[in-house]
Each structure stands twice: as C-alpha cells, then as structure tokens.
Coordinates of C-alpha atoms in Angstrom, one line a residue:
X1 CA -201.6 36.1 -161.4
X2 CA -198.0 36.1 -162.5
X3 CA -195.2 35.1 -160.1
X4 CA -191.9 37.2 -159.7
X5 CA -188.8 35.6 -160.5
X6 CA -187.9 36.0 -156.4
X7 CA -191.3 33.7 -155.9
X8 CA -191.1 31.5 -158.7
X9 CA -187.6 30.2 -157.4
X10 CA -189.4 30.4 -153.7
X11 CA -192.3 28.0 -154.9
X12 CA -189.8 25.7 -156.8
X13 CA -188.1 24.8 -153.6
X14 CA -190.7 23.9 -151.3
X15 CA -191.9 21.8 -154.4
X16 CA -188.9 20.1 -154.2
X17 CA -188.8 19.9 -149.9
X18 CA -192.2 18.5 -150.3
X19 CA -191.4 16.1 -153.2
X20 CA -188.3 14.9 -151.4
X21 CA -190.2 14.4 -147.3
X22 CA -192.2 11.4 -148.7
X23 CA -188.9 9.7 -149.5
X24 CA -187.2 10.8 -145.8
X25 CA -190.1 9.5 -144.3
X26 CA -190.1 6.1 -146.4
X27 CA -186.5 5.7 -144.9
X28 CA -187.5 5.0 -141.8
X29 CA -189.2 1.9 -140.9
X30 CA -190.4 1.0 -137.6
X31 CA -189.9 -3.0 -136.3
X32 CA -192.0 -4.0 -134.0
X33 CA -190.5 -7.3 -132.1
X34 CA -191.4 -9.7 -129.2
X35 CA -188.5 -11.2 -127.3
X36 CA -188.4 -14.0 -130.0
X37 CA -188.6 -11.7 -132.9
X38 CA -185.7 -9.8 -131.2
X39 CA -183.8 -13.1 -131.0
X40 CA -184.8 -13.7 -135.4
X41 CA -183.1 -10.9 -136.0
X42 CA -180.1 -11.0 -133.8
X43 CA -179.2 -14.7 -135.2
X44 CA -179.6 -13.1 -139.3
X45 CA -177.9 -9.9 -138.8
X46 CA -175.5 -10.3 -136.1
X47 CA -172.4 -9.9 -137.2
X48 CA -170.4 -12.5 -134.6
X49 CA -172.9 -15.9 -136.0
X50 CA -172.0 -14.6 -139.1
X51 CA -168.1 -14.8 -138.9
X52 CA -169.4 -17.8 -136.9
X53 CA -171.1 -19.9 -139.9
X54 CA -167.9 -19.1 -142.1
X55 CA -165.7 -20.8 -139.6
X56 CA -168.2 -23.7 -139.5
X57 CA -168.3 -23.9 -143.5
X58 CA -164.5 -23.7 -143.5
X59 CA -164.5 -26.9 -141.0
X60 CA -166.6 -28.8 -142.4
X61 CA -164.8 -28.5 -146.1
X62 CA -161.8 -29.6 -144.3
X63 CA -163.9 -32.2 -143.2
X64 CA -165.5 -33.4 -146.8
X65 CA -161.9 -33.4 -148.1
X66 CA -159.5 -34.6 -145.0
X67 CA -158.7 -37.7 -147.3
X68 CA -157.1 -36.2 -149.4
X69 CA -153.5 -37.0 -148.3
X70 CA -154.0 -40.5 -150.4
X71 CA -154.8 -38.3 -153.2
X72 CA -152.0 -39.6 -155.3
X73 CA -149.2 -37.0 -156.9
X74 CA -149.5 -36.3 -160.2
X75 CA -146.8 -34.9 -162.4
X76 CA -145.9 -34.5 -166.6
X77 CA -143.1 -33.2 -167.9
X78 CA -141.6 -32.3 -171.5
X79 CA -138.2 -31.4 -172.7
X80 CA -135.8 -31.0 -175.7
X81 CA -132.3 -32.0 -175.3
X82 CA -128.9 -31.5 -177.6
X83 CA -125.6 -33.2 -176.9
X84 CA -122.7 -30.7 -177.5
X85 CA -118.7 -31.5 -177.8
X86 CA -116.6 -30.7 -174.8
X87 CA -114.1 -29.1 -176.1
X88 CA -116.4 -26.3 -177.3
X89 CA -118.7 -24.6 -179.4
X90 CA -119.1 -23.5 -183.3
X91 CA -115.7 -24.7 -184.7
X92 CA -117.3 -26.9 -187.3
X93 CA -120.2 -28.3 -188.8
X94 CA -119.3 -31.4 -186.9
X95 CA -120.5 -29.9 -183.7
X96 CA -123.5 -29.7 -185.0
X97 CA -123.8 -33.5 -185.7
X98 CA -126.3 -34.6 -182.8
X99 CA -129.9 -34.2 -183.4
X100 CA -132.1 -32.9 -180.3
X101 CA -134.0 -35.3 -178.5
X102 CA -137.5 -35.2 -177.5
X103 CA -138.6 -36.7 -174.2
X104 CA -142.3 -36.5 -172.8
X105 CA -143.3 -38.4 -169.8
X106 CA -145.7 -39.0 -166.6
X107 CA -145.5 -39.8 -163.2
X108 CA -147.8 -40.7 -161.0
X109 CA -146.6 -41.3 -156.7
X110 CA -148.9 -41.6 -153.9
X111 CA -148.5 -42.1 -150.2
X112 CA -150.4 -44.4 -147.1
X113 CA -149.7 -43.9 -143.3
X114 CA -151.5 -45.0 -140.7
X115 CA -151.8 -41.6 -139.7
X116 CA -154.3 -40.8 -142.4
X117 CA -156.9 -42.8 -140.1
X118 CA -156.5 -40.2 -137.5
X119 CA -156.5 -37.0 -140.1
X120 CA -160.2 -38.2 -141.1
X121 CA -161.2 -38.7 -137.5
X122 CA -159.2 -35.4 -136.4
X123 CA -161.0 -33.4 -139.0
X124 CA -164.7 -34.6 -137.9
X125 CA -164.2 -34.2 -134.7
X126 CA -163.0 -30.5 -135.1
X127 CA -166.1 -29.8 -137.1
X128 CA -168.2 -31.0 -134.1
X129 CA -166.1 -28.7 -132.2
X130 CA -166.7 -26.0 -134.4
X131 CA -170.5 -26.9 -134.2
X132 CA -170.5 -26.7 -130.6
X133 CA -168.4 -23.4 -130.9
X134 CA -171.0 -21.9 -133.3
X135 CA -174.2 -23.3 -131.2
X136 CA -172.7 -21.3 -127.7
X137 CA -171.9 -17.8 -129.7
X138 CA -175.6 -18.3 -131.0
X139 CA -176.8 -18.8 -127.2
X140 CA -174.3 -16.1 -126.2
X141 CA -175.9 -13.6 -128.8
X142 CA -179.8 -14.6 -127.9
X143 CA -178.9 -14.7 -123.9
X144 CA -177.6 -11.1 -124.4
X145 CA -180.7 -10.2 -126.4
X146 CA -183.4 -10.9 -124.2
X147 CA -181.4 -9.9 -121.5
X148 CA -180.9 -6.3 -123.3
X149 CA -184.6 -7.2 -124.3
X150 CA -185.9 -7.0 -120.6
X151 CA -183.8 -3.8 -120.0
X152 CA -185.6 -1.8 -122.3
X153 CA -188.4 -2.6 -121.5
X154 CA -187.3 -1.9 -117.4
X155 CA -186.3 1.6 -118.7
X156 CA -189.8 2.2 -120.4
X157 CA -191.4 1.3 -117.6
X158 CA -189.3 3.2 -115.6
X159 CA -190.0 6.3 -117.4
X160 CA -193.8 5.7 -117.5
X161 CA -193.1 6.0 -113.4
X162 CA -191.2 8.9 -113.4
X163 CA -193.6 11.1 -115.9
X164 CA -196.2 10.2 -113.8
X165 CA -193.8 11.6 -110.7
X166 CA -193.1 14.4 -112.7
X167 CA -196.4 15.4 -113.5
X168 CA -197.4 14.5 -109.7
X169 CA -194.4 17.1 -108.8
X170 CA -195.5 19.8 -111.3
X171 CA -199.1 19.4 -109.8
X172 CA -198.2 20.0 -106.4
X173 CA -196.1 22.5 -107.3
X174 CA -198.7 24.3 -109.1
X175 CA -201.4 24.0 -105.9
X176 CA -198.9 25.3 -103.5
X177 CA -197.7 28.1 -105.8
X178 CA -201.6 28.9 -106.0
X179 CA -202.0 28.2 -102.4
X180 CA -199.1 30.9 -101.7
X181 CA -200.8 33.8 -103.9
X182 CA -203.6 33.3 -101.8
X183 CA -201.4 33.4 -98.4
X184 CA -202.5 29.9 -97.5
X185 CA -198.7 28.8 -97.5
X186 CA -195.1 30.2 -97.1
X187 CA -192.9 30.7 -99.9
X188 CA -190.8 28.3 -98.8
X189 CA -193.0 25.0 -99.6
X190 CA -193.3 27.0 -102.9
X191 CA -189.5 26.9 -103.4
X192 CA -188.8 23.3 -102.1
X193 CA -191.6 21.8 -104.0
X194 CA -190.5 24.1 -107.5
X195 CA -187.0 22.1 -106.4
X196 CA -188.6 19.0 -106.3
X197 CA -190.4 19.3 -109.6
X198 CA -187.5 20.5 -111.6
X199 CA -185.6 17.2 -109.5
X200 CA -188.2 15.3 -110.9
X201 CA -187.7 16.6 -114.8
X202 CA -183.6 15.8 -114.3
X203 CA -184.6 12.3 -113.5
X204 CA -186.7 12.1 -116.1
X205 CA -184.4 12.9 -118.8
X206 CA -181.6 11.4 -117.7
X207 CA -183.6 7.9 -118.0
X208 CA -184.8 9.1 -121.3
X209 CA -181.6 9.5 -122.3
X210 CA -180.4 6.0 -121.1
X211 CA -183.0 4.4 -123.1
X212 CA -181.9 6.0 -126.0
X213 CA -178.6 5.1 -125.8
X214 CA -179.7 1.5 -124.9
X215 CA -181.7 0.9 -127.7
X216 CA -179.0 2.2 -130.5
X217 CA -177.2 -0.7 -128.8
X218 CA -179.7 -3.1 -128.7
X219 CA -179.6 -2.1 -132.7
X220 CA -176.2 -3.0 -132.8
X221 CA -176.5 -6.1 -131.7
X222 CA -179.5 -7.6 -133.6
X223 CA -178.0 -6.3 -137.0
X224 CA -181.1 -3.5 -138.1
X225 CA -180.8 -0.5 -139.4
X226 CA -179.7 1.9 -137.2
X227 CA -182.0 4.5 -138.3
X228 CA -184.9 2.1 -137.7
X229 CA -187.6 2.1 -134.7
X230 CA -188.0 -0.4 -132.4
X231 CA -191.3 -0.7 -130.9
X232 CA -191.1 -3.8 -127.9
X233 CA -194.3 -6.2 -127.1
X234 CA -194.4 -7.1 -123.8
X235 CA -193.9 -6.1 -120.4
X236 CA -192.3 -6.9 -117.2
X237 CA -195.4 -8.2 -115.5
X238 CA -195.3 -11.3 -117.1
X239 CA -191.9 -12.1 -115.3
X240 CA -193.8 -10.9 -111.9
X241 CA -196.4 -13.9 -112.9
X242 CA -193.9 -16.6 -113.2
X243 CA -194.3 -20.3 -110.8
X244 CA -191.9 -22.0 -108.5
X245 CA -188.6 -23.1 -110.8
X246 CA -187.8 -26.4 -110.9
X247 CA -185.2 -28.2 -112.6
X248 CA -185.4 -31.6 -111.4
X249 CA -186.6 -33.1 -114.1
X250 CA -184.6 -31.3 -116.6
X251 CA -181.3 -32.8 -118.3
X252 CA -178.2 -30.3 -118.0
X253 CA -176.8 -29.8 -121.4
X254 CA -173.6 -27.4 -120.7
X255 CA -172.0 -26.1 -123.6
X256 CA -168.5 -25.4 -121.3
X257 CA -168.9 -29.7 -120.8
X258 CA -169.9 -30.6 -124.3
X259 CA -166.7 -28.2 -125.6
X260 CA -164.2 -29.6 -123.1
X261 CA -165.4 -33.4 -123.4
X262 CA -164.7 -32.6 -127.7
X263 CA -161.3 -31.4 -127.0
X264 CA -160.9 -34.4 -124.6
X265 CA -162.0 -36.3 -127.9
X266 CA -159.6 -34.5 -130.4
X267 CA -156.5 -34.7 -127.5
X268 CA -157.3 -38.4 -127.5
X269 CA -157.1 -38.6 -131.3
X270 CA -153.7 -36.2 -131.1
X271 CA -152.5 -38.7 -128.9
X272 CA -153.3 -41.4 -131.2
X273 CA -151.8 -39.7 -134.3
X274 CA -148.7 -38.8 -132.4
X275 CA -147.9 -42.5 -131.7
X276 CA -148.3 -43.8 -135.2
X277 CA -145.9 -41.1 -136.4
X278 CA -143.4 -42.3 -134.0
X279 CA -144.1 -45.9 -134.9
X280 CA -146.1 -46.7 -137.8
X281 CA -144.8 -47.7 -140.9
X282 CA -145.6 -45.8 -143.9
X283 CA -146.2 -47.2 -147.9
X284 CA -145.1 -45.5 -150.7
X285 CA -145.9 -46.3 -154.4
X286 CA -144.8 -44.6 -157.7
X287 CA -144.9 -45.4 -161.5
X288 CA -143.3 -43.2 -164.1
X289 CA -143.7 -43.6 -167.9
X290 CA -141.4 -41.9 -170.3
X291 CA -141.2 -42.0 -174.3
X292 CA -138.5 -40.1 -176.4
X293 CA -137.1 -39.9 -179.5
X294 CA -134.8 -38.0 -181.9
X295 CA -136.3 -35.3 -184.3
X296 CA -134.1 -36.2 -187.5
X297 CA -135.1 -39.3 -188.4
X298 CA -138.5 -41.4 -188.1
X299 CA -138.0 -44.2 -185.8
X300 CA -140.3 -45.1 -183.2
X301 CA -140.5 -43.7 -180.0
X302 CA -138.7 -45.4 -177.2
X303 CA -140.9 -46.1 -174.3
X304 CA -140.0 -46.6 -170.6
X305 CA -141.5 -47.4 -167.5
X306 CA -140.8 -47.6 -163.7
X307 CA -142.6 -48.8 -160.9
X308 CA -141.6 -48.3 -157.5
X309 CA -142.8 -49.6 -153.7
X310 CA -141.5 -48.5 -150.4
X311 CA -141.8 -48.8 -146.2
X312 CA -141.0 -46.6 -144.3
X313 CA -140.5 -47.6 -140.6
X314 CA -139.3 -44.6 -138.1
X315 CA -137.0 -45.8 -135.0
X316 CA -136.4 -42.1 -133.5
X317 CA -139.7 -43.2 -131.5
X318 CA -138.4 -45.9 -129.6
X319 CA -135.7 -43.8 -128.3
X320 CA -136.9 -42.0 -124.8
X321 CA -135.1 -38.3 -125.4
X322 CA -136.6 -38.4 -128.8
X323 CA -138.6 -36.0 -129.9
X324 CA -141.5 -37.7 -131.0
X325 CA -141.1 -39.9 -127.2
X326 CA -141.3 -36.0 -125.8
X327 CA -144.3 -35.1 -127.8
X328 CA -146.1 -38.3 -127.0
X329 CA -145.3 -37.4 -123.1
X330 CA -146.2 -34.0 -123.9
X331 CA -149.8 -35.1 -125.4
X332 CA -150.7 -37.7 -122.8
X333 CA -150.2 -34.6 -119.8
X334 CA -152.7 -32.5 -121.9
X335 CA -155.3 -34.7 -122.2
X336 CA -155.0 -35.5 -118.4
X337 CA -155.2 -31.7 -117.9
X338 CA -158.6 -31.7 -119.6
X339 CA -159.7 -34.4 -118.0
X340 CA -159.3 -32.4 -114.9
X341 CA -160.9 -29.5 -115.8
X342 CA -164.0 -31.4 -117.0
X343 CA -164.4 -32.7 -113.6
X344 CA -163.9 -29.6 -112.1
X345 CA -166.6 -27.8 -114.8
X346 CA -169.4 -30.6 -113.8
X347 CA -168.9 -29.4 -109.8
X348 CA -168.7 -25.8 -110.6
X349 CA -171.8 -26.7 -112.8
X350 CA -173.7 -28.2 -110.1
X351 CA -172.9 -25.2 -107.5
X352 CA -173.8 -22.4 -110.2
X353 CA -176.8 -23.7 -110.8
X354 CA -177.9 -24.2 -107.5
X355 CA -176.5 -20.6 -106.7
X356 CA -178.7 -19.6 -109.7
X357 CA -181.7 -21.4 -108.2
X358 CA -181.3 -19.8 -104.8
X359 CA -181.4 -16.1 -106.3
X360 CA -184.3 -16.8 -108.6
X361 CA -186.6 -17.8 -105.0
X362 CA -185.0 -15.2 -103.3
X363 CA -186.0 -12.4 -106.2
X364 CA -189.5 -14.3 -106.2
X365 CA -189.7 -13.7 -102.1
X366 CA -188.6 -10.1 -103.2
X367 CA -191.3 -9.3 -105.5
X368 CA -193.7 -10.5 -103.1
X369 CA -192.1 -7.9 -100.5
X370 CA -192.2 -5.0 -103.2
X371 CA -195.6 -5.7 -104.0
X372 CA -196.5 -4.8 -99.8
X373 CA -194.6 -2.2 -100.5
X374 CA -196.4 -0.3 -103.0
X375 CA -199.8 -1.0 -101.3
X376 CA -198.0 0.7 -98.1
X377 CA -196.8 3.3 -99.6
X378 CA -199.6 4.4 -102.0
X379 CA -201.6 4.3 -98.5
X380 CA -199.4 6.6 -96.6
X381 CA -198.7 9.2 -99.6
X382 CA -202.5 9.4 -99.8
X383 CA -203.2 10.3 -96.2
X384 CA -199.7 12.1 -95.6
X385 CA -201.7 14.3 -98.9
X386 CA -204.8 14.5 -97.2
X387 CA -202.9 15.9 -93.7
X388 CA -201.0 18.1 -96.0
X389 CA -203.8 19.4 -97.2
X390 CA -205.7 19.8 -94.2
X391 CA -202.1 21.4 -92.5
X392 CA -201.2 19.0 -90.1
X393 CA -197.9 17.5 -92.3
X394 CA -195.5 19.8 -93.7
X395 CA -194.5 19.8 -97.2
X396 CA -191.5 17.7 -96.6
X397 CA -193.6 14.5 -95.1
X398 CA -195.2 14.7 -98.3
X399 CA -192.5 14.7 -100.3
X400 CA -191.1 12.0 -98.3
X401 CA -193.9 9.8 -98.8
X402 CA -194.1 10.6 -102.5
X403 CA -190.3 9.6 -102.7
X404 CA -191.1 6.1 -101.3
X405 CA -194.0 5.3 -103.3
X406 CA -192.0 6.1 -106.4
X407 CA -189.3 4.3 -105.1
X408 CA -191.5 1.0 -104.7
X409 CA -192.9 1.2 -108.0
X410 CA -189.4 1.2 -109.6
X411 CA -187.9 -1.7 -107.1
X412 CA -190.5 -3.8 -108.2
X413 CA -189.9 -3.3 -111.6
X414 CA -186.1 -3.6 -111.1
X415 CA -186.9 -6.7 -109.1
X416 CA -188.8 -8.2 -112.0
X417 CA -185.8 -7.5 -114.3
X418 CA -183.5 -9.3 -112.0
X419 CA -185.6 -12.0 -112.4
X420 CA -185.9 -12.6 -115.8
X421 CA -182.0 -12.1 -116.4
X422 CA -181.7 -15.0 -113.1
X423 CA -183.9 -16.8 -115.5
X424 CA -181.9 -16.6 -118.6
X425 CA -178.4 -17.2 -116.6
X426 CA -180.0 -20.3 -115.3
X427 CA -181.3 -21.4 -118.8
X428 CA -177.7 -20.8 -120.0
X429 CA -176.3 -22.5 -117.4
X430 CA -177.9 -26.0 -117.4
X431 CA -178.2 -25.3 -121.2
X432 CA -182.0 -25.7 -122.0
X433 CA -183.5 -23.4 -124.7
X434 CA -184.2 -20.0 -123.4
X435 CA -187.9 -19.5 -122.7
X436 CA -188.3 -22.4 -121.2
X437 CA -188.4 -21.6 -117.5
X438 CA -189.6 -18.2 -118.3
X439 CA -193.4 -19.9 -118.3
X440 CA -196.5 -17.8 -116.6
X441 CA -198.8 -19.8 -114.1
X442 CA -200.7 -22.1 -115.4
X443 CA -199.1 -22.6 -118.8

C-alpha cells in the first residue's frame, strides 16, 4: 500500500515524537533519600558549603604562607649611561668623547619584627575560625534539611488524611444524594453534605499544592536537579516512638561558644601584635652587589659591594595620646567585650537548652493526648454514623464528628513534627551530631 505525501509526512513525525519520548523520559530521574541521604546531598550540592570550602581553602593558604614577611626582597637591575658636556649638545666631535657605561647589579634586603610571631599565630588561629565557621554553615544546612525533611513528610501524610476525608465526604455525599431520590432525606443534607465534599476537595489541593511548592524548595536546598523526583523513606511514626530525652550525660559542644572563645583567641593575639608595634624593635638587613664597566675598551669589570644592618625602635608608643597607646586601649576594651558576651552565651546556653528540654516532654505528653484523641473520636464518628443512619442525629452531628476525627489525625501528625524539629533545635543547641537524640525505644 502506498502512502500519500499528506501521510508520509504524518508518519514521519510521530516517528520522530516517539524517537525523541525515550530521551524526555531518560531526563528525569527519580532520588529516593532517607533523612541521611537528604543531608549527602545537601553538604555536595549546596551551594552556601560550597562558597564555604573556598573561604576555608583561602584561609588556610594564608595560613601555609603567613611567613612570608621574612621572605627577603629581591631586586636586579641593568642600565647604560653616557656623560654629556653642559654647555650642550652636537657642537663637535668632542662631545662625543665619553664612552657609555654599563652597570648590572643585585640587591638583596629582608626584614624581622617581632610582630612576625603574631602574623603566624594570627593566621592559624583565623583558619580555626574559618573551620569553626564552615563546621556551623554545614550544621545550619543539615538542621534545615531534616527539618524541611520532616515537613514533607508531615504534608504527605497530611494529604493521605485528607483523601481519605475526601473520599469519606464524596461517599456520604453519594448515600444521601441516593437516600434523597428515594425520599428518605431532605434536600438540604444533600446540599450541605455536596458543600462539605467539595470543602473537602479545596483542602485537599491546597495541601497538594503546598507540598509541591515545598519540595521544589527542598530541591533548592540539597543542590539536585530541579526537574528530578524525590521519593522520602520514612515516616513520622518513628518520631511518635521516641524515649525520655536526656542530656545529662552528654558534653555541650556550642558552636556560638567555640566561635566567640576563637575570636577571644585572635583579640588576644591582636592585642599582642598591637603592643610589639608600639614597642618592639625591628632588624633590617640588606646587601647589594654592583659591577660596571665602560664599552670602549677591555678592562675588567669593577665590582662593588654593600652590606647594611639596621634597628628600628618606635617611641610614639610610649607616649599616652599616641596612636598606637589608643589602639592598644582600643584592643584591650574589645577583647573584654567578648569576654562578656561569652559568659553571657554559656547562661543563655544553659536556659535554651533547658527551654528546649521542657517543649520536647511537653510535645511527648501531647502526643500521648492526641493519641486519646483519635481513639475518641473514631468512636464517636462511628456511632454519631450509625444514629445518622438510623435518624436520630442530623447530618450536621455527623459532620461535626467527622471534622474532629480528621482534626485528631492531623494534630497528632503535626505534634510529631514539632517534635522532631524540638529535637533537631536541641541537637543544634548543645551541639551533638544530629540523629543522636532522635533514637526509637529500645535502640
């Protein structure tokens, strides 16, 4: 059978759509992470750790090099010279009667101060800064991983709850809409329970609607492909199994501390290099060779050497209104400024983490409530169905009781996310690694 030119052209282009879907579909990948795989990706994609480790490379090569004032100063030079007459120029061949002079030469100066101690100290102690820097935006980008982590998966649950509302509504519906046909009912449950159906849909979408959003976010922030799928492991009702919280036994490792006991360090070391500006003494040593000689004729090359020492002692110091006197005042109020705020730090640390303790057993005692609450309310919306049913409760006492139950389900999910973020705050607080209050029963 021979194709027209109309279908020939047809049959070339959905050889071509179906050539080119394989490759659409191979685009998209679908990941499929666990709280820890979530936290993998963050720390190698993110794009905040990296800007991160490039500051922390940059340190730490000022770091390997901070020597390198004592590096001595290394110069050569070259040059051709002619001596000319004063009164002026091409009158005779007489002017002419110098021969240029060649001069090549070396010097070499270099340069101790006290201060140089300090440089080398300074520049370690700002890469341990930098460490500490880089360590706390690597917490800051897993504690707002798992926390984002925890919200999706509150919003999936979520939405398994309300289908199952929304399929409950749409039931109900149905029965009293064939209920009415039969003239078992009045049209007015039909309406008000068609209203609570479609009420039920609008919720519905709007949290579908959150969750996409959330999880192009939660893309964002661990560094995929935006175009990917993210498929979660895990689900709230291992928060809901967690044990009693301690952290007696635990050391407190704050990150705010350890940064402000650092810059306590490099103040310190300021201080220090700010003194033996003002009063040190500083060396200087130079040598520079020379050798010249005229181009006419062939004599030997005239050498000559110089060697040079120096001190240096400063006085402005010593003077009060100075300005190295001021800066030296000026240092010795920061570092006591620091030293203040690290005290305040370790109280405020103390009362935020008992703070944090007291909502993690309060949202324990909560989930314990919400947990009653379900039972009660699954209890009541079955035998507010049953009398509903029968005719002795009116729609609305159903819907009522439907509303609660569905409002249990999702507090205790809501609770259970609450949790496990008053977990991770507390983690971040005292500093320990994440995951290690957030332990099931028995483990």
């Amino acid at each position: 059978m021979l194709l027209s030119g109309k279908h020939k052209f047809l049959v070339a282009v959905l050889a071509g759509i179906l050539a080119c879907a394989p490759l659409s579909f191979a685009q998209t990948t679908t990941l499929h992470l666990s709280v820890d795989d979530a936290v993998k990706h963050a720390l190698d994609g993110n794009i905040t750790v990296k800007k991160g480790a490039l500051a922390l490379r940059s340190s730490e090569r000022d770091k390997k090099y901070s020597w390198n004032s004592l590096s001595p100063s290394i110069n050569a030079n070259a040059g051709i010279s002619k001596e000319f007459p004063a009164r002026g120029l091409l009158k005779s061949d007489a002017d002419f009667s110098s021969d240029p002079t060649v001069t090549i030469g070396a010097s070499a100066t270099i340069r101790f101060s006290p201060s140089l101690i300090t440089t080398v100290k300074g520049a370690a102690l700002n890469y341990e800064k930098q460490l500490i820097d880089y360590d706390t935006a690597k917490r800051t980008i897993e504690l707002n991983v798992r926390k984002a982590f925890y919200a999706i998966l509150y919003e999936q649950e979520n939405i398994e709850l309300q289908k199952k509302n929304v399929e409950s509504a749409k039931s109900q519906y149905s029965s009293n809409l064939t209920r009415y046909n039969r003239g078992l009912l009045p049209r007015l449950d039909v309406l008000n329970s068609q209203l609570a159906y479609q009420n039920a849909k609008l919720s519905l979408d709007n949290a579908e609607l959150t969750l996409v959003n959330d999880k192009a976010s939660f893309k964002l922030l661990l560094g995929v492909d935006l175009d990917s799928d993210i498929v979660l492991s895990g689900n709230l009702e291992d928060v809901l199994s967690l044990g009693d919280i301690s952290i007696d036994s635990l050391e407190q490792h704050s990150s705010t501390i350890a940064s402000i006991q650092k810059q306590i360090e490099i103040a310190r070391n300021g201080l220090l290099a700010t003194r033996l500006g003002a009063y040190a003494p500083s060396l200087t040593g130079g040598y520079s060779y020379n050798l010249s000689r005229t181009l006419s004729d062939s004599s030997d090359w005239l050498q000559n050497g110089t060697l040079s020492l120096g001190v240096s002692i400063p006085l402005d110091g010593y003077l009060p209104w100075s300005s190295g006197a001021q800066s030296i005042a000026n240092q010795k109020d920061n570092l006591e400024t620091l030293e203040l705020e690290l005290e305040n730090e370790r109280r405020s640390l103390k009362i935020t983490t008992q703070q944090n303790v007291n909502k993690i057993k309060l949202l324990q005692s909560t989930v314990e409530v919400r947990r009653q609450s379900i039972d009660y309310s699954q209890q009541a919306w079955r035998m507010t169905r049953d009398a509903y049913n029968n005719g002795t409760k009116d729609l609305l006492a159903l819907q009522t009781a439907s509303d609660n139950l569905l409002s249990a389900q999702v507090n205790l999910k809501s609770s259970a996310y609450n949790l496990a973020t008053a977990i991770l705050d507390l983690e971040d607080t005292i500093g320990v690694p994440f995951g290690t209050l957030l332990q099931k029963k028995g483990e």
